[in-house]
Tab-separated table of C-alpha atoms in Angstrom:
chain	number	residue	atom	x	y	z
A	1	MET	CA	78.386	24.024	-28.423
A	2	SER	CA	77.548	27.229	-26.506
A	3	ASN	CA	74.027	27.113	-27.969
A	4	LEU	CA	73.666	23.545	-26.763
A	5	TYR	CA	74.629	24.476	-23.221
A	6	THR	CA	72.124	27.328	-23.374
A	7	LEU	CA	69.413	24.896	-24.437
A	8	LEU	CA	70.255	22.353	-21.794
A	9	ASP	CA	70.767	23.446	-18.217
A	10	VAL	CA	74.293	22.365	-17.353
A	11	SER	CA	73.430	21.085	-13.932
A	12	PHE	CA	70.555	19.048	-15.309
A	13	LEU	CA	72.793	17.705	-18.043
A	14	LYS	CA	75.376	16.532	-15.554
A	15	ASN	CA	72.723	14.974	-13.371
A	16	SER	CA	71.410	13.148	-16.454
A	17	ILE	CA	74.855	11.904	-17.400
A	18	VAL	CA	76.122	10.897	-13.983
A	19	HIS	CA	74.944	7.361	-13.607
A	20	GLN	CA	72.952	6.505	-10.551
A	21	ILE	CA	74.629	3.212	-9.845
A	22	PRO	CA	73.701	1.733	-6.470
A	23	SER	CA	76.499	2.492	-4.035
A	24	PRO	CA	78.445	-0.424	-2.589
A	25	ALA	CA	76.698	0.243	0.685
A	26	SER	CA	73.245	-0.222	-0.830
A	27	SER	CA	73.886	-2.685	-3.629
A	28	THR	CA	75.815	-5.049	-1.375
A	29	ARG	CA	73.414	-4.926	1.541
A	30	SER	CA	73.991	-8.019	3.622
A	31	LEU	CA	71.283	-10.492	4.477
A	32	SER	CA	71.192	-11.733	8.045
A	33	ILE	CA	70.497	-15.455	8.234
A	34	ILE	CA	70.585	-15.774	12.024
A	35	PRO	CA	67.452	-17.572	13.224
A	36	PRO	CA	65.150	-15.404	15.373
A	37	ASP	CA	65.280	-17.800	18.306
A	38	ILE	CA	69.075	-17.631	18.364
A	39	GLN	CA	69.077	-13.837	18.112
A	40	SER	CA	66.882	-13.543	21.205
A	41	THR	CA	68.315	-16.246	23.455
A	42	THR	CA	71.015	-15.625	26.060
A	43	ARG	CA	70.968	-19.010	27.774
A	44	PRO	CA	74.379	-20.080	29.106
A	45	GLY	CA	76.175	-22.351	26.661
A	46	SER	CA	73.795	-21.538	23.814
A	47	LEU	CA	74.834	-20.160	20.423
A	48	THR	CA	74.922	-16.381	20.200
A	49	GLU	CA	74.995	-13.953	17.315
A	50	SER	CA	78.799	-13.766	17.482
A	51	ASP	CA	78.984	-17.484	16.609
A	52	TYR	CA	77.393	-16.662	13.261
A	53	LEU	CA	79.653	-13.750	12.333
A	54	PRO	CA	81.829	-15.835	9.975
A	55	ILE	CA	78.833	-16.403	7.704
A	56	ARG	CA	77.023	-13.150	8.310
A	57	ASN	CA	77.698	-10.312	5.840
A	58	GLU	CA	78.748	-12.840	3.218
A	59	ILE	CA	75.609	-12.684	1.086
A	60	HIS	CA	75.490	-9.904	-1.505
A	61	PRO	CA	72.523	-9.929	-3.905
A	62	CYS	CA	72.463	-8.234	-7.301
A	63	LEU	CA	69.526	-5.838	-7.263
A	64	ASN	CA	69.125	-6.190	-11.030
A	65	CYS	CA	68.810	-9.959	-11.428
A	66	GLY	CA	68.797	-11.366	-7.881
A	67	GLU	CA	71.968	-13.454	-8.263
A	68	ILE	CA	73.781	-13.970	-4.955
A	69	PHE	CA	77.510	-13.431	-4.355
A	70	LYS	CA	79.702	-14.136	-1.348
A	71	LYS	CA	81.988	-11.127	-1.783
A	72	PRO	CA	81.234	-7.508	-2.738
A	73	GLY	CA	84.052	-7.576	-5.295
A	74	LEU	CA	82.375	-10.445	-7.141
A	75	LEU	CA	79.091	-8.549	-7.162
A	76	GLU	CA	80.780	-5.442	-8.573
A	77	GLN	CA	82.454	-7.500	-11.287
A	78	HIS	CA	79.134	-9.143	-12.152
A	79	GLN	CA	77.343	-5.796	-12.426
A	80	SER	CA	80.093	-4.206	-14.541
A	81	ILE	CA	79.833	-7.047	-17.083
A	82	LYS	CA	76.242	-8.293	-17.007
A	83	HIS	CA	74.519	-4.969	-16.320
A	84	ALA	CA	76.939	-2.581	-18.033
A	85	VAL	CA	74.308	-0.716	-20.050
A	86	CYS	CA	70.579	-0.177	-20.253
A	87	GLU	CA	68.591	1.119	-23.209
A	88	LEU	CA	66.800	4.428	-22.794
A	89	LEU	CA	63.143	3.975	-23.721
A	90	ASP	CA	60.841	6.539	-25.298
A	91	ASP	CA	59.230	7.432	-21.963
A	92	ASP	CA	62.621	8.196	-20.396
A	93	PRO	CA	63.052	12.006	-20.248
A	94	GLY	CA	66.801	11.629	-20.633
A	95	LYS	CA	66.450	10.048	-24.073
A	96	ASN	CA	65.257	13.259	-25.707
A	97	ILE	CA	68.135	15.174	-24.094
A	98	VAL	CA	70.713	12.754	-25.512
A	99	GLN	CA	69.055	12.830	-28.948
A	100	ILE	CA	69.347	16.619	-29.062
A	101	ILE	CA	72.987	16.469	-28.006
A	102	PHE	CA	73.774	13.797	-30.594
A	103	THR	CA	72.018	15.303	-33.614
A	104	THR	CA	73.288	18.851	-33.100
A	105	GLY	CA	75.729	19.787	-35.870
A	106	TRP	CA	74.716	17.160	-38.441
A	107	PRO	CA	74.009	18.357	-41.988
A	108	GLY	CA	70.733	17.498	-43.742
A	109	LYS	CA	68.380	15.073	-42.047
A	110	GLY	CA	71.087	13.712	-39.797
A	111	PRO	CA	71.673	10.126	-38.691
A	112	VAL	CA	69.132	7.395	-38.039
A	113	ILE	CA	69.350	6.310	-34.404
A	114	SER	CA	68.819	2.631	-33.653
A	115	ARG	CA	69.109	2.787	-29.880
A	116	ILE	CA	70.574	4.867	-27.071
A	117	MET	CA	72.185	3.146	-24.120
A	118	LYS	CA	73.140	4.544	-20.751
A	119	ILE	CA	76.434	3.243	-19.383
A	120	HIS	CA	76.547	2.037	-15.781
A	121	ASN	CA	80.163	2.771	-14.962
A	122	SER	CA	81.658	0.717	-12.154
A	123	PRO	CA	82.411	2.439	-8.830
A	124	LYS	CA	86.118	1.977	-9.597
A	125	ILE	CA	85.935	3.874	-12.907
A	126	LEU	CA	83.805	6.622	-11.363
A	127	ALA	CA	86.268	6.982	-8.484
A	128	GLN	CA	89.220	7.222	-10.874
A	129	PHE	CA	87.454	9.959	-12.846
A	130	GLU	CA	86.714	12.019	-9.732
A	131	GLU	CA	90.215	11.465	-8.324
A	132	TYR	CA	91.708	12.739	-11.568
A	133	ARG	CA	89.446	15.807	-11.439
A	134	GLU	CA	90.666	16.576	-7.926
A	135	SER	CA	94.303	16.264	-9.007
A	136	VAL	CA	93.709	18.710	-11.890
A	137	LYS	CA	91.953	21.167	-9.561
A	138	SER	CA	94.785	20.891	-7.058
A	139	LYS	CA	97.470	21.569	-9.677
A	140	ALA	CA	95.538	24.524	-11.071
A	141	ALA	CA	95.236	26.068	-7.625
A	142	GLN	CA	98.978	25.991	-6.986
A	143	PRO	CA	100.639	29.426	-7.138
A	144	GLY	CA	102.929	30.169	-10.055
A	145	GLY	CA	101.166	27.916	-12.554
A	146	SER	CA	99.745	28.826	-15.942
A	147	ARG	CA	96.685	31.058	-15.578
A	148	LEU	CA	95.047	30.003	-18.877
A	149	ARG	CA	91.554	28.655	-18.061
A	150	ASP	CA	92.651	28.084	-14.462
A	151	GLU	CA	89.336	29.402	-13.155
A	152	ARG	CA	87.527	26.529	-14.838
A	153	CYS	CA	90.212	24.086	-13.773
A	154	ILE	CA	89.882	25.092	-10.143
A	155	ALA	CA	86.077	24.915	-10.287
A	156	ASP	CA	85.499	21.571	-12.011
A	157	GLY	CA	88.719	20.516	-13.758
A	158	ASN	CA	87.536	22.276	-16.940
A	159	GLU	CA	84.958	19.563	-17.668
A	160	LEU	CA	83.623	19.397	-21.229
A	161	LEU	CA	81.104	17.297	-23.129
A	162	ARG	CA	82.833	15.505	-26.027
A	163	PHE	CA	82.254	12.711	-28.553
A	164	TYR	CA	84.235	9.628	-29.482
A	165	CYS	CA	83.359	7.339	-32.402
A	166	ALA	CA	84.115	3.626	-31.973
A	167	THR	CA	83.139	0.255	-33.420
A	168	PHE	CA	81.590	-2.842	-31.877
A	169	LEU	CA	80.963	-6.422	-32.946
A	170	CYS	CA	78.287	-7.749	-30.597
A	171	ASP	CA	74.566	-7.145	-30.053
A	172	LEU	CA	75.094	-4.695	-27.206
A	173	GLY	CA	71.772	-3.254	-26.047
A	174	GLN	CA	69.746	-5.186	-28.606
A	175	ASN	CA	66.577	-6.839	-27.280
A	176	GLY	CA	67.458	-5.864	-23.743
A	177	ASN	CA	71.002	-7.251	-23.849
A	178	SER	CA	72.805	-5.348	-21.085
A	179	ASN	CA	76.096	-7.222	-20.867
A	180	ILE	CA	79.362	-6.413	-22.596
A	181	CYS	CA	81.190	-9.075	-24.588
A	182	GLY	CA	84.754	-10.279	-24.107
A	183	ASN	CA	85.906	-9.856	-27.703
A	184	GLN	CA	89.195	-7.954	-27.724
A	185	TYR	CA	88.265	-6.327	-31.048
A	186	CYS	CA	84.958	-4.951	-29.766
A	187	SER	CA	86.109	-1.425	-28.974
A	188	VAL	CA	82.891	-0.163	-27.386
A	189	CYS	CA	82.690	-3.058	-24.914
A	190	GLU	CA	86.385	-2.710	-24.124
A	191	ILE	CA	85.950	0.981	-23.323
A	192	ILE	CA	82.863	0.370	-21.180
A	193	GLY	CA	84.495	-2.461	-19.254
A	194	SER	CA	88.034	-1.165	-18.787
A	195	GLY	CA	88.072	2.460	-19.872
A	196	PHE	CA	90.305	3.907	-22.557
A	197	SER	CA	93.674	2.268	-23.055
A	198	PRO	CA	96.654	3.962	-21.353
A	199	LYS	CA	98.778	2.785	-24.307
A	200	LEU	CA	97.239	5.436	-26.553
A	201	ASP	CA	99.338	8.523	-27.252
A	202	GLY	CA	96.181	10.525	-26.700
A	203	ILE	CA	92.406	10.137	-26.807
A	204	SER	CA	90.915	12.213	-29.618
A	205	THR	CA	87.576	13.731	-28.603
A	206	LEU	CA	85.401	15.939	-30.807
A	207	SER	CA	83.031	18.800	-30.119
A	208	ASN	CA	80.008	17.201	-31.817
A	209	SER	CA	78.971	13.802	-33.099
A	210	TRP	CA	79.190	14.814	-36.764
A	211	ARG	CA	82.876	15.624	-36.399
A	212	GLY	CA	83.359	12.377	-34.485
A	213	HIS	CA	81.657	10.467	-37.289
A	214	VAL	CA	83.742	11.897	-40.130
A	215	ALA	CA	86.944	11.406	-38.128
A	216	SER	CA	86.559	7.624	-38.461
A	217	PRO	CA	86.994	5.765	-41.795
A	218	GLU	CA	83.933	6.222	-43.978
A	219	ASP	CA	83.861	2.651	-45.293
A	220	ILE	CA	84.739	0.870	-42.074
A	221	GLU	CA	81.459	-1.089	-41.964
A	222	ASP	CA	81.918	-2.295	-45.552
A	223	GLU	CA	85.596	-3.105	-45.188
A	224	PHE	CA	85.065	-5.186	-42.068
A	225	GLY	CA	81.590	-6.454	-42.899
A	226	PHE	CA	82.776	-10.040	-42.527
A	227	MET	CA	83.291	-9.308	-38.803
A	228	ASN	CA	79.868	-7.656	-38.490
A	229	VAL	CA	81.500	-4.357	-37.533
A	230	LYS	CA	79.062	-1.620	-36.527
A	231	ARG	CA	79.645	2.002	-35.624
A	232	ALA	CA	78.583	3.745	-32.415
A	233	MET	CA	79.076	7.153	-30.891
A	234	ILE	CA	80.133	7.479	-27.257
A	235	VAL	CA	79.113	10.623	-25.379
A	236	CYS	CA	81.781	11.407	-22.802
A	237	ARG	CA	82.456	13.707	-19.915
A	238	VAL	CA	86.031	14.938	-20.271
A	239	ILE	CA	88.301	16.638	-17.757
A	240	ALA	CA	90.245	18.850	-20.156
A	241	GLY	CA	92.302	20.529	-17.443
A	242	ARG	CA	94.960	22.900	-18.757
A	243	VAL	CA	94.685	22.965	-22.545
A	244	GLY	CA	97.763	23.434	-24.705
A	245	CYS	CA	97.173	25.162	-28.033
A	246	ASP	CA	100.486	24.617	-29.839
A	247	PRO	CA	100.615	21.163	-31.497
A	248	ARG	CA	104.395	21.407	-31.797
A	249	SER	CA	104.778	21.608	-28.027
A	250	GLY	CA	102.355	18.806	-27.224
A	251	ASP	CA	103.736	16.053	-25.036
A	252	LYS	CA	101.688	13.572	-23.006
A	253	ASP	CA	104.426	13.578	-20.354
A	254	ASP	CA	104.626	17.387	-20.186
A	255	PRO	CA	103.248	18.441	-16.772
A	256	GLY	CA	102.379	21.863	-18.201
A	257	TYR	CA	99.324	20.555	-20.088
A	258	ASP	CA	96.569	18.044	-19.390
A	259	SER	CA	95.221	18.069	-22.958
A	260	LEU	CA	96.067	19.520	-26.335
A	261	VAL	CA	94.133	21.140	-29.163
A	262	GLY	CA	94.499	19.092	-32.334
A	263	ARG	CA	94.867	21.978	-34.750
A	264	GLU	CA	96.541	22.336	-38.108
A	265	PRO	CA	100.045	23.858	-37.972
A	266	GLY	CA	99.999	27.619	-38.557
A	267	ALA	CA	96.623	28.226	-36.924
A	268	SER	CA	96.685	31.390	-34.849
A	269	GLN	CA	94.022	30.671	-32.252
A	270	THR	CA	95.116	30.690	-28.628
A	271	ARG	CA	92.062	29.017	-27.129
A	272	LEU	CA	89.892	25.940	-27.585
A	273	ASP	CA	87.182	26.624	-30.186
A	274	GLU	CA	83.963	24.656	-30.617
A	275	GLU	CA	85.177	22.963	-33.796
A	276	ASP	CA	88.542	21.881	-32.444
A	277	GLU	CA	89.688	18.361	-31.754
A	278	LEU	CA	90.775	17.870	-28.136
A	279	ILE	CA	93.452	15.282	-27.413
A	280	VAL	CA	93.355	14.095	-23.804
A	281	PHE	CA	96.461	12.417	-22.438
A	282	ASN	CA	95.189	10.610	-19.340
A	283	PRO	CA	92.542	7.890	-19.904
A	284	ARG	CA	91.112	8.552	-16.451
A	285	ALA	CA	90.072	11.999	-17.712
A	286	VAL	CA	87.432	10.535	-20.053
A	287	LEU	CA	84.224	9.059	-18.633
A	288	PRO	CA	81.966	7.322	-21.206
A	289	CYS	CA	78.317	8.010	-20.394
A	290	PHE	CA	76.093	7.056	-23.339
A	291	VAL	CA	76.432	4.811	-26.386
A	292	ILE	CA	74.397	5.663	-29.475
A	293	VAL	CA	74.029	3.097	-32.263
A	294	TYR	CA	73.245	4.868	-35.523
A	295	ALA	CA	73.461	4.794	-39.295
A	296	ALA	CA	74.433	7.723	-41.528
């Protein structure tokens, strides 16, 4: 992974991954429908701009499709479902970056990529991710805490680039389809729409896509072919925070660690290596950024 970060400037990588979703201030820009003659008149007894305030600021257009909503919350919900992803085309400079990240570490010719999709995370999910980062930084800066990797924790929450393999059932991203489905068994759409489940004992993230691929059942597409199950790789930004390296002491409720190295018992390492599995306890610490549909 160190070679990958050498190849790709870290700041550019983060700028490529952070999704430029229109802010609520811009995407929910209100449309004034007050007639010009009413705006300019001040005749006694005539209607003024204040008489129109109940209906002003109640029109919120979607900048992607033009659909109109009366409340900003409805617009945000619409965008998070109907415009959740967009496919990266060949002329998009970010596509080549993601391809390099994805194919690094694969043996032989590597996987065949069908499409790469950029995730448009909702403002709520983005805010939760950044709030969690700040909480990790704050804890790391407190005196008397563990000093292991605290410098990184204080700087950026010890953010890492990790991979998570999941399945999906719909035609996400195919032929310009940008909306997520509502099928409860479609894991990719569930993660994009709601984030990772807090019911999980931990979210297993891997250092490269090859390790993420082999961590999932090899015959999953064949076994669940009747459901049209397909495999996809999710590229994630992960706030690792303080990393515990002893699997026997791992506890999602232990305030001493934010994540844990998934290592075989008896291993002597005392730090997170490139080939290690990283188990993250808090779902807010994982931000899905790209979905890659592939075959191997």
